[in-house]
């Protein structure tokens, strides 16, 4: 190779190397720049994420703190207290609409002059007015300033201003503002955060309000429908809650607004509601009254303090509640029971006293007795003692029936004979009152029937003697016995056997085949309200009417029912005043 | 001879009282209820009435009302008699009849016949005309 070619080659290679070096260098540069850009981006991203996380954390905390309170002031204070973590400002402030004024609270991060505050206030007032389409005056505003002190020399005006409305439950309740002396501070970022926070607060409060309203209406519905009367008052004895039952108990108008005075008036001094409420509220006392008669009903009245626990867990008395508990039925039962007992006592005491007085006479040597008089006394002793024994036995039987320990002894016997026996026994009594006593028998009554003859005798004695007692002279008492076949019509069968009264026998007295006995009369009849209790030991005692008091314990029918039920049969009565009564009972054939 | 009218449907009480009252001093007449009692007063005025409260047809309270209507010139002393042991129930009748002669009461079950008789005698002594 010659020198020239070698030189050219070297130059070429060197140039090539040079270009490659430059190329590589440039590439490196670009790479470095790209990396830098990426690094910056990553850093930015990471910062953004940090900030977002921080934001979320703060929002969550705000949400937590705000979500349990309906006190808008508290909420606003919480918000304004934590805003400085996101946003720069000289002052953060809020305006809230109250019923009679506008609350303006402004917190200064940095010192400003009076004019700054005034401007913030005026701008907020204007925006509030615009939102609500109203005009608000300066004198409606109540101002509260906190934070850094006012320094008149720091007279920088408002350069940055951002304002957000507060909406709760769909209504504008106020505005939230941040303001600064520096220009251009509130850009998209800051605005977004403010929107987020206030939205969070709004929806939390709105949701809470909904929950409260729901719970309130549930509670309302419950209180409204309660059968006990409820009245709740606050510490000033103003009525907060009153349900229909309370209005009814005190005979108050169902619609009109009532005050405690209406209660005091209608209680008529029977109960010191004001005094008891005061004791309840001031001394935390619970009170239970005796039975008090209001109108036609008896009530037991309870007065209790209303305690409420605040968020801090402290208990405070917020008012009192008065409950009117209707005890009328309990009183009625007790009265019936008392009347029943005193009736029994009376029924026993009379004959007992009679026997005692007879002994007094017979003991007295000074009184001479004729044989007739003597015989009469012996007879009276016998009758009165028998009467008492009967009463005592009846009481025992009823006690056994109630305890479920009443036994009957069924034996095979002649049913028709028992009926005839009893009718004959009472024929003398019937004759003496000029009452016709007849008996009728249907066909196919079995010769032998399983039944408790003593029990059935007892029932017949009771029904026939009652019929005779409650039927006037020239009246008619009939005893009709027949066999009821399964599926047949009872009224028809009764008619065929001889039953003629207008009182209609029930169609259905049970399944199967059974013997039916009807004791019917054309006497004075039984009042409808008395029919309901006629087979019970507690009867409506007839003290108001002038109807003559027919003595007796009235337990006979209770025992009759017990006997029939042990047989598996049924017993009942149909009656009409002035027409007569028809008693019936059934004995099933086993 | 004093005439005592017993208005009561309790035959044992009436008979034993009649036997216990000395026959030399007292003549007793018996009425089963208020209606009969009023009839007897019209015919032959008694010196004392023993009046039961619980009777069929016309009880003691109604009898007192009807007696008031009669507007007797001179009142007849009356003793209320009853099996009721509660003073409140008897006092109602006493208060109701004070203006027409009710002077006291007898509780049948708590008092012996001699106690009853001495009370009758006291009343007759005090209020007889």
XYZ file of C-alpha atoms in Angstrom:
719
model
C 0.000 0.000 0.000
C 1.339 3.503 -0.655
C 1.492 6.365 1.879
C -1.475 8.270 0.452
C -3.872 5.395 0.684
C -2.765 4.665 4.236
C -3.313 8.295 5.263
C -6.748 8.390 3.691
C -7.684 5.239 5.480
C -6.552 6.626 8.838
C -8.462 9.878 8.267
C -11.552 7.926 7.318
C -11.377 5.729 10.375
C -10.717 8.718 12.642
C -13.672 10.617 11.194
C -15.848 7.600 11.590
C -14.762 7.174 15.182
C -15.360 10.876 15.754
C -18.859 10.723 14.398
C -19.633 7.606 16.363
C -18.329 9.293 19.510
C -20.401 12.391 18.888
C -23.380 10.244 18.142
C -22.922 8.251 21.308
C -22.357 11.377 23.285
C -25.499 12.963 22.007
C -27.427 9.828 22.639
C -26.149 9.691 26.156
C -27.215 13.234 26.681
C -30.662 12.540 25.444
C -30.911 9.491 27.605
C -29.866 11.442 30.606
C -32.434 14.060 29.822
C -35.166 11.494 29.383
C -34.317 9.882 32.645
C -34.362 13.234 34.316
C -37.745 13.998 32.875
C -39.020 10.644 33.973
C -37.530 11.109 37.384
C -39.241 14.414 37.722
C -42.489 12.889 36.568
C -42.175 10.049 39.066
C -41.402 12.490 41.799
C -44.360 14.581 40.851
C -46.552 11.528 40.719
C -45.337 10.345 44.061
C -45.968 13.753 45.550
C -49.423 13.741 44.059
C -50.136 10.360 45.520
C -48.850 11.362 48.899
C -50.991 14.407 48.806
C -53.989 12.354 47.694
C -53.445 9.845 50.488
C -53.152 12.656 52.945
C -56.270 14.197 51.532
C -58.175 10.942 51.822
C -57.008 10.454 55.356
C -58.106 13.921 56.321
C -61.374 13.574 54.460
C -62.067 10.334 56.227
C -61.328 11.856 59.567
C -63.548 14.768 58.731
C -66.217 12.392 57.595
C -65.984 10.448 60.820
C -66.100 13.497 62.980
C -68.799 15.139 60.972
C -70.948 12.063 60.441
C -72.178 11.885 64.008
C -73.204 15.397 64.515
C -76.089 17.379 63.218
C -74.675 20.519 64.729
C -73.690 22.491 61.686
C -71.494 24.841 63.727
C -69.474 21.955 65.042
C -69.074 20.592 61.565
C -67.980 23.908 60.158
C -65.482 24.325 62.976
C -64.011 20.905 62.285
C -63.698 21.728 58.598
C -62.185 25.145 59.008
C -59.859 23.757 61.636
C -58.251 21.272 59.252
C -58.301 23.227 55.990
C -54.884 24.772 56.571
C -53.360 21.361 55.888
C -54.401 21.639 52.265
C -54.762 25.274 51.468
C -52.958 28.480 52.172
C -54.991 31.391 53.378
C -54.923 34.491 55.482
C -58.402 33.794 56.719
C -60.953 31.022 56.530
C -64.533 31.897 57.360
C -68.075 30.648 57.214
C -71.508 32.178 57.320
C -74.481 30.211 58.624
C -78.142 31.131 58.351
C -79.875 31.039 61.697
C -83.550 31.679 62.359
C -83.055 35.276 63.409
C -79.533 36.190 62.358
C -76.538 35.280 60.249
C -73.557 33.832 62.067
C -70.222 34.951 60.611
C -67.188 33.161 62.016
C -63.740 34.065 60.711
C -60.442 32.494 61.715
C -57.212 34.351 60.904
C -54.097 32.384 60.016
C -52.183 35.597 59.477
C -52.740 39.059 60.817
C -54.831 41.313 58.677
C -56.555 44.659 59.113
C -60.180 45.361 59.818
C -60.893 46.277 56.217
C -59.865 42.797 55.097
C -62.416 41.215 57.348
C -65.091 43.639 56.267
C -64.467 42.872 52.626
C -64.592 39.130 53.194
C -67.809 39.592 55.065
C -69.430 41.758 52.443
C -68.506 39.438 49.618
C -69.831 36.447 51.534
C -73.048 38.253 52.307
C -73.520 39.096 48.657
C -72.917 35.565 47.498
C -75.283 34.194 50.149
C -77.872 36.662 48.965
C -77.351 35.604 45.391
C -77.707 31.939 46.277
C -80.936 32.498 48.148
C -82.318 35.274 46.039
C -82.608 37.479 49.094
C -80.971 40.595 50.318
C -79.100 40.407 53.575
C -78.193 43.405 55.648
C -75.040 43.982 57.631
C -76.967 44.386 60.877
C -78.294 40.837 60.656
C -74.758 39.543 60.986
C -73.281 38.304 64.259
C -69.509 38.305 64.037
C -66.982 36.019 65.746
C -63.242 36.555 65.096
C -60.545 34.131 66.216
C -56.890 33.390 65.518
C -54.234 36.001 64.709
C -54.740 39.533 65.941
C -55.839 42.441 63.846
C -53.061 44.800 62.885
C -54.215 47.946 61.146
C -50.815 48.529 59.568
C -51.048 45.233 57.660
C -53.487 46.835 55.325
C -53.181 44.504 52.340
C -56.538 43.974 50.663
C -58.188 40.740 49.623
C -56.404 39.502 46.534
C -57.489 35.869 46.439
C -60.983 34.850 47.363
C -62.838 31.582 47.000
C -66.338 30.869 48.143
C -68.352 27.656 48.374
C -72.029 27.224 49.285
C -73.047 24.784 52.047
C -75.995 22.652 51.084
C -77.699 20.351 53.551
C -80.778 18.331 52.690
C -81.013 20.199 49.416
C -81.133 23.619 51.031
C -78.441 26.295 51.152
C -77.581 26.867 54.795
C -74.464 29.024 54.439
C -71.161 29.665 52.694
C -67.529 28.727 53.331
C -64.705 31.030 52.225
C -60.940 31.188 52.042
C -59.231 34.519 51.415
C -55.647 35.726 51.156
C -53.665 38.910 50.602
C -51.638 37.180 47.890
C -52.923 37.016 44.381
C -53.778 33.951 42.298
C -53.737 31.438 45.080
C -56.909 29.529 44.468
C -56.639 27.468 41.396
C -58.251 24.272 40.313
C -56.467 22.181 42.897
C -57.616 24.240 45.835
C -61.102 24.616 44.486
C -61.381 20.860 44.028
C -60.348 20.185 47.577
C -62.801 22.675 48.949
C -65.578 21.190 46.876
C -64.714 17.718 48.051
C -64.665 18.641 51.686
C -67.870 20.569 51.713
C -69.593 17.896 49.640
C -68.449 15.283 52.099
C -69.780 17.307 54.971
C -73.048 18.030 53.200
C -73.799 14.461 52.275
C -72.778 13.177 55.687
C -75.090 15.606 57.430
C -77.906 15.044 54.942
C -77.626 11.280 55.390
C -77.604 11.627 59.123
C -80.652 13.850 58.962
C -82.434 11.229 56.890
C -81.531 8.521 59.361
C -82.752 10.668 62.216
C -85.989 11.484 60.390
C -86.556 7.803 59.664
C -85.937 6.778 63.226
C -88.098 9.633 64.383
C -90.984 8.544 62.202
C -90.596 4.940 63.338
C -90.695 6.118 66.910
C -93.599 8.387 66.107
C -95.567 5.549 64.581
C -94.940 3.429 67.623
C -95.884 6.129 70.096
C -98.968 7.026 68.061
C -100.310 3.510 68.080
C -99.599 2.666 71.698
C -102.607 1.894 73.823
C -101.038 3.603 76.817
C -101.183 7.377 76.811
C -97.789 9.070 76.568
C -96.932 12.682 77.207
C -93.383 13.964 77.136
C -92.356 17.410 78.255
C -89.118 19.347 78.178
C -87.495 20.990 81.170
C -89.889 23.932 80.871
C -92.926 21.607 80.958
C -93.689 22.338 77.356
C -95.314 19.320 75.701
C -92.971 17.709 73.156
C -94.825 14.482 72.477
C -98.436 13.513 73.019
C -100.154 10.497 71.526
C -103.861 9.906 70.772
C -104.216 7.543 73.733
C -103.170 10.313 76.108
C -105.654 12.705 74.572
C -108.423 10.144 74.954
C -107.503 9.366 78.548
C -107.836 13.024 79.501
C -110.796 13.742 77.193
C -108.728 16.262 75.266
C -109.441 17.396 71.734
C -107.854 14.940 69.288
C -106.398 17.659 67.097
C -105.814 20.871 68.991
C -102.461 21.743 70.431
C -102.488 21.168 74.150
C -100.432 22.446 77.019
C -99.784 21.089 80.473
C -102.544 23.358 81.740
C -105.103 21.423 79.749
C -103.924 18.327 81.554
C -104.089 19.990 84.938
C -107.622 21.174 84.193
C -108.928 17.809 83.081
C -107.221 15.938 85.893
C -109.346 17.981 88.263
C -106.994 17.701 91.186
C -106.923 13.909 91.128
C -103.268 13.883 90.218
C -100.570 16.514 90.651
C -98.966 16.148 87.238
C -96.938 19.333 87.496
C -95.553 18.433 90.911
C -94.636 14.898 89.892
C -92.951 16.054 86.709
C -90.934 18.537 88.697
C -89.823 15.853 91.135
C -88.992 13.588 88.276
C -86.932 16.115 86.407
C -85.184 17.735 89.349
C -84.711 14.750 91.626
C -84.557 11.984 88.991
C -87.492 10.321 90.746
C -89.778 7.714 89.226
C -93.373 7.749 90.389
C -96.222 5.242 90.191
C -99.711 6.313 91.155
C -102.640 4.453 92.644
C -105.599 3.745 90.408
C -107.191 6.970 89.341
C -110.613 7.271 87.747
C -110.599 9.498 84.675
C -113.945 9.660 82.970
C -115.153 6.068 82.863
C -111.799 4.354 82.974
C -109.223 3.591 85.621
C -105.603 4.491 85.021
C -102.333 3.921 86.720
C -100.078 6.901 86.047
C -96.298 6.638 85.791
C -93.993 9.648 85.781
C -90.376 9.197 84.773
C -87.419 11.435 83.931
C -86.196 11.409 80.352
C -82.467 10.774 80.277
C -80.294 11.244 77.233
C -76.596 10.501 76.835
C -74.524 12.893 74.820
C -71.638 11.949 72.527
C -69.291 12.222 75.503
C -71.265 9.508 77.296
C -72.614 11.854 79.915
C -76.203 11.412 81.043
C -78.459 14.425 81.373
C -82.148 14.898 82.062
C -83.861 16.462 79.097
C -87.438 16.306 80.314
C -90.110 14.106 81.791
C -92.573 11.531 80.517
C -96.016 10.699 81.878
C -97.608 7.368 80.995
C -101.303 6.708 81.414
C -101.802 2.963 81.748
C -105.380 1.732 81.415
C -106.181 -0.691 84.236
C -109.958 -0.606 83.904
C -110.289 -4.290 83.080
C -108.131 -5.268 86.037
C -110.300 -3.133 88.285
C -113.406 -4.718 86.822
C -112.155 -8.212 87.446
C -111.134 -7.303 90.966
C -114.513 -5.741 91.643
C -116.301 -8.810 90.328
C -114.132 -11.002 92.484
C -114.777 -8.864 95.549
C -118.498 -8.760 94.850
C -118.541 -12.526 94.387
C -116.768 -13.110 97.668
C -119.026 -10.770 99.581
C -122.058 -12.377 97.980
C -120.885 -15.812 99.140
C -120.188 -14.500 102.600
C -123.658 -13.001 102.752
C -125.303 -16.203 101.545
C -123.595 -18.172 104.289
C -123.840 -15.636 107.043
C -127.621 -15.264 106.933
C -128.533 -18.899 107.575
C -125.683 -19.277 110.037
C -126.879 -16.300 112.033
C -130.384 -17.693 111.842
C -129.313 -20.995 113.422
C -127.413 -19.081 116.111
C -130.434 -16.980 116.971
C -132.623 -20.072 117.125
C -130.187 -21.584 119.624
C -130.377 -18.358 121.637
C -134.139 -18.668 121.862
C -134.104 -22.366 122.694
C -131.431 -21.858 125.362
C -133.452 -19.163 127.075
C -135.390 -20.792 129.895
C -137.682 -17.831 130.262
C -139.248 -18.374 126.872
C -141.762 -21.171 126.799
C -142.026 -23.029 123.550
C -145.147 -24.591 122.215
C -144.582 -27.924 120.480
C -145.550 -26.355 117.160
C -143.094 -23.536 117.649
C -140.428 -26.031 118.660
C -141.082 -28.127 115.560
C -140.925 -25.024 113.446
C -137.530 -24.117 114.869
C -136.177 -27.620 114.285
C -137.394 -27.419 110.715
C -135.795 -24.007 110.253
C -132.492 -25.301 111.637
C -132.641 -28.222 109.251
C -133.451 -26.082 106.223
C -130.872 -23.436 106.951
C -128.125 -25.958 107.639
C -128.957 -27.868 104.465
C -128.889 -24.644 102.530
C -125.471 -23.777 103.919
C -124.146 -27.247 103.227
C -125.335 -26.937 99.654
C -123.575 -23.632 99.265
C -120.351 -25.027 100.705
C -120.558 -28.056 98.421
C -121.174 -25.823 95.434
C -118.161 -23.695 96.299
C -116.032 -26.832 96.561
C -117.318 -28.142 93.239
C -116.571 -24.875 91.495
C -113.094 -24.867 92.980
C -112.569 -28.386 91.668
C -113.837 -27.435 88.232
C -111.480 -24.477 88.104
C -108.570 -26.627 89.194
C -109.449 -29.183 86.552
C -109.997 -31.787 89.240
C -113.731 -32.181 88.901
C -114.675 -35.833 88.424
C -117.891 -37.419 87.349
C -118.868 -41.034 87.747
C -120.550 -42.398 84.667
C -122.689 -45.447 85.138
C -125.171 -47.158 82.928
C -128.617 -45.964 83.917
C -132.129 -45.096 82.900
C -132.090 -41.531 81.639
C -135.824 -41.202 81.225
C -136.374 -42.253 84.812
C -134.146 -39.453 86.104
C -136.084 -36.877 84.097
C -139.425 -38.140 85.323
C -138.118 -38.239 88.876
C -137.134 -34.599 88.847
C -140.267 -33.400 87.100
C -142.363 -35.178 89.705
C -140.283 -33.696 92.515
C -140.926 -30.179 91.296
C -144.570 -30.678 90.385
C -145.606 -29.649 93.904
C -143.630 -26.407 93.751
C -145.008 -25.755 90.291
C -148.563 -26.316 91.454
C -148.173 -23.963 94.380
C -147.240 -21.181 91.965
C -149.914 -22.224 89.517
C -147.332 -23.046 86.876
C -147.804 -25.936 84.468
C -144.815 -28.284 84.449
C -144.778 -30.848 81.615
C -142.314 -33.318 80.159
C -141.964 -34.661 76.610
C -139.899 -37.492 75.216
C -138.777 -38.170 71.657
C -138.558 -41.621 70.110
C -135.548 -43.913 70.186
C -134.045 -42.724 73.449
C -131.878 -45.715 74.489
C -132.903 -47.669 77.550
C -129.426 -47.642 78.997
C -127.238 -44.549 78.856
C -123.755 -43.949 80.310
C -123.956 -40.846 82.477
C -123.387 -39.479 85.958
C -126.893 -39.656 87.465
C -126.076 -37.446 90.460
C -124.633 -34.833 88.138
C -127.566 -34.867 85.746
C -129.940 -34.696 88.713
C -128.065 -31.661 89.952
C -128.405 -29.980 86.547
C -132.099 -30.743 86.250
C -132.731 -29.453 89.781
C -130.986 -26.255 88.890
C -132.660 -25.711 85.513
C -136.179 -26.646 86.607
C -136.090 -24.687 89.855
C -134.729 -21.632 88.012
C -137.433 -21.924 85.374
C -140.089 -22.056 88.066
C -138.524 -19.131 89.946
C -138.396 -16.840 86.961
C -141.808 -17.689 85.550
C -144.925 -15.872 86.663
C -148.166 -17.414 87.756
C -150.095 -19.314 85.104
C -146.855 -19.805 83.255
C -145.505 -22.885 81.525
C -142.314 -24.867 82.017
C -141.496 -27.823 79.785
C -138.756 -30.435 79.836
C -138.178 -31.987 76.410
C -135.805 -34.928 75.977
C -134.878 -36.476 72.637
C -132.142 -38.321 70.819
C -130.151 -36.374 68.245
C -128.928 -38.486 65.357
C -125.761 -37.493 63.570
C -126.456 -35.348 60.534
C -130.061 -34.616 61.434
C -131.418 -31.117 62.061
C -131.550 -30.386 65.766
C -134.332 -27.772 65.596
C -136.432 -30.215 63.584
C -135.874 -33.014 66.037
C -136.746 -30.702 68.914
C -139.942 -29.640 67.219
C -140.957 -33.206 66.590
C -140.315 -34.031 70.242
C -142.632 -31.199 71.290
C -140.573 -28.002 71.482
C -142.722 -25.001 70.570
C -141.014 -21.859 71.847
C -139.990 -19.038 69.526
C -136.467 -19.153 70.960
C -134.503 -20.963 68.278
C -132.293 -23.879 69.202
C -128.837 -23.682 67.653
C -128.324 -25.829 64.590
C -125.055 -27.342 65.639
C -124.349 -28.611 69.120
C -121.519 -30.956 68.187
C -120.627 -34.114 66.346
C -122.013 -37.556 66.808
C -125.146 -38.861 68.402
C -126.255 -37.448 71.694
C -129.209 -37.023 74.030
C -130.539 -33.486 74.156
C -132.528 -32.079 77.082
C -134.354 -28.772 76.788
C -135.835 -26.920 79.771
C -137.924 -24.083 78.457
C -140.226 -21.544 80.073
C -142.339 -18.526 79.153
C -141.103 -16.480 82.073
C -139.412 -13.101 82.301
C -136.375 -14.032 80.218
C -132.730 -13.049 80.661
C -131.073 -9.812 79.579
C -128.534 -10.169 76.820
C -125.604 -8.844 78.814
C -126.343 -11.305 81.600
C -126.453 -14.238 79.181
C -122.794 -13.707 78.466
C -121.806 -14.367 82.077
C -124.548 -16.756 83.082
C -122.304 -19.818 83.145
C -119.465 -18.010 84.865
C -119.061 -17.494 88.555
C -118.555 -13.783 88.088
C -121.844 -12.366 87.031
C -122.919 -8.835 86.327
C -124.525 -8.146 89.646
C -127.913 -6.629 89.232
C -127.784 -3.934 91.850
C -129.026 -1.086 89.706
C -132.355 -2.526 88.604
C -135.473 -2.767 90.669
C -135.722 -6.436 89.680
C -136.358 -8.362 92.890
C -133.221 -9.924 94.282
C -133.583 -13.667 93.961
C -131.140 -15.029 96.447
C -128.628 -17.706 95.677
C -124.998 -18.058 94.823
C -125.545 -18.465 91.075
C -123.013 -21.273 91.135
C -125.495 -23.916 90.037
C -125.050 -23.135 86.345
C -121.284 -22.996 86.702
C -121.339 -26.499 88.117
C -123.858 -27.649 85.508
C -121.436 -26.508 82.825
C -118.619 -28.376 84.556
C -120.635 -31.579 84.708
C -121.680 -31.394 81.061
C -118.179 -30.635 79.877
C -116.856 -33.662 81.740
C -119.431 -35.686 79.813
C -118.131 -34.181 76.597
C -121.425 -32.458 75.897
C -122.459 -28.824 75.567
C -124.776 -26.529 77.499
C -126.313 -23.217 76.583
C -129.279 -20.876 76.699
C -131.408 -18.856 74.321
C -133.588 -16.213 75.891
C -135.671 -13.148 75.173
C -136.939 -10.632 77.677
C -140.666 -11.002 78.141
C -140.782 -14.166 76.045
C -138.935 -16.725 78.120
C -135.759 -18.771 78.370
C -134.711 -22.036 76.788
C -131.845 -23.902 78.433
C -130.397 -26.963 76.732
C -127.675 -29.502 77.346
C -126.392 -32.608 75.613
C -125.087 -35.983 76.797
C -123.068 -37.788 74.123
C -123.625 -41.511 73.756
C -120.267 -43.204 74.079
C -148.188 -2.157 125.406
C -145.843 -1.011 122.691
C -146.367 -2.023 119.099
C -143.304 -2.995 117.101
C -143.447 -3.399 113.323
C -140.746 -5.670 111.907
C -140.267 -5.187 108.167
C -137.987 -8.051 107.076
C -138.097 -11.064 104.758
C -135.788 -13.135 106.960
C -138.258 -15.456 108.654
C -135.762 -16.804 111.172
C -134.850 -13.322 112.393
C -138.467 -12.280 112.659
C -139.554 -15.397 114.506
C -136.659 -15.438 116.949
C -137.022 -11.727 117.667
C -140.732 -12.098 118.192
C -140.147 -14.922 120.646
C -137.424 -12.996 122.465
C -139.379 -9.822 122.956
C -141.338 -10.084 126.239
C -144.918 -10.612 125.165
C -146.268 -8.691 128.134
C -144.591 -5.495 127.031
C -144.545 -5.703 123.296
C -146.859 -6.590 120.486
C -145.058 -7.440 117.247
C -146.350 -7.234 113.711
C -144.480 -8.613 110.722
C -144.305 -7.307 107.123
C -142.397 -9.178 104.403
C -141.419 -6.100 102.457
C -141.817 -2.312 102.211
C -145.191 -2.477 100.511
C -146.738 -4.566 103.261
C -145.067 -2.340 105.826
C -146.600 0.833 104.425
C -150.010 -0.824 104.455
C -149.685 -1.703 108.127
C -148.593 1.817 109.107
C -151.728 3.218 107.482
C -154.000 0.892 109.386
C -152.405 0.747 112.799
C -149.528 3.026 113.690
C -146.635 1.220 115.427
C -144.419 2.701 118.160
C -141.238 1.461 116.530
C -140.187 0.073 113.169
C -137.370 -2.406 112.667
C -136.500 -2.040 109.006
C -134.384 -4.429 106.939
C -132.609 -3.025 103.888
C -132.480 -5.954 101.449
C -135.940 -7.204 100.588
C -137.618 -8.197 97.316
C -140.267 -5.963 95.758
C -139.457 -2.952 97.911
C -136.309 -2.637 99.931
C -135.512 -0.480 102.945
C -134.251 2.601 101.082
C -137.337 2.739 98.883
C -139.556 2.294 101.928
C -137.919 5.321 103.569
C -138.590 7.415 100.450
C -142.240 6.371 100.360
C -142.595 6.979 104.066
C -141.290 10.501 103.597
C -144.014 11.099 101.023
C -146.654 10.184 103.560
C -145.716 13.236 105.616
C -146.788 11.754 108.913
C -147.684 14.282 111.559
C -145.471 12.638 114.066
C -142.484 10.579 113.081
C -142.152 6.927 114.054
C -138.702 5.927 115.416
C -136.956 3.483 113.076
C -134.071 1.114 113.634
C -132.267 -0.064 110.509
C -131.370 -3.737 110.666
C -129.019 -5.445 108.298
C -126.774 -8.426 107.708
C -124.291 -6.072 106.093
C -121.201 -5.794 108.230
C -119.842 -2.666 106.635
C -120.766 0.430 108.522
C -120.496 2.517 105.344
C -123.415 0.715 103.740
C -125.656 1.084 106.757
C -124.682 4.688 107.365
C -125.983 5.578 103.904
C -129.430 4.434 104.982
C -129.161 6.165 108.345
C -128.220 9.455 106.769
C -130.976 9.085 104.187
C -133.606 8.421 106.809
C -132.505 10.705 109.610
C -135.123 13.265 108.725
C -137.995 10.785 108.981
C -137.138 8.989 112.155
C -134.142 6.697 111.749
C -132.495 6.614 115.161
C -129.942 3.836 114.961
C -129.077 0.462 113.581
C -128.839 -3.237 114.380
C -126.271 -5.519 112.786
C -127.995 -8.878 112.895
C -125.021 -11.188 112.622
C -122.926 -9.366 115.215
C -125.534 -8.857 117.868
C -127.185 -11.347 120.148
C -130.941 -11.254 120.568
C -130.686 -9.832 124.071
C -128.462 -7.027 122.809
C -130.989 -6.314 120.071
C -133.846 -6.323 122.527
C -132.092 -3.933 124.901
C -131.414 -1.575 122.024
C -135.076 -1.708 121.054
C -136.085 -0.928 124.607
C -133.653 1.987 124.832
C -134.932 3.472 121.614
C -138.545 3.156 122.692
C -137.753 4.811 126.002
C -135.959 7.694 124.383
C -138.269 8.444 121.515
C -141.664 7.260 122.464
C -144.531 9.612 122.423
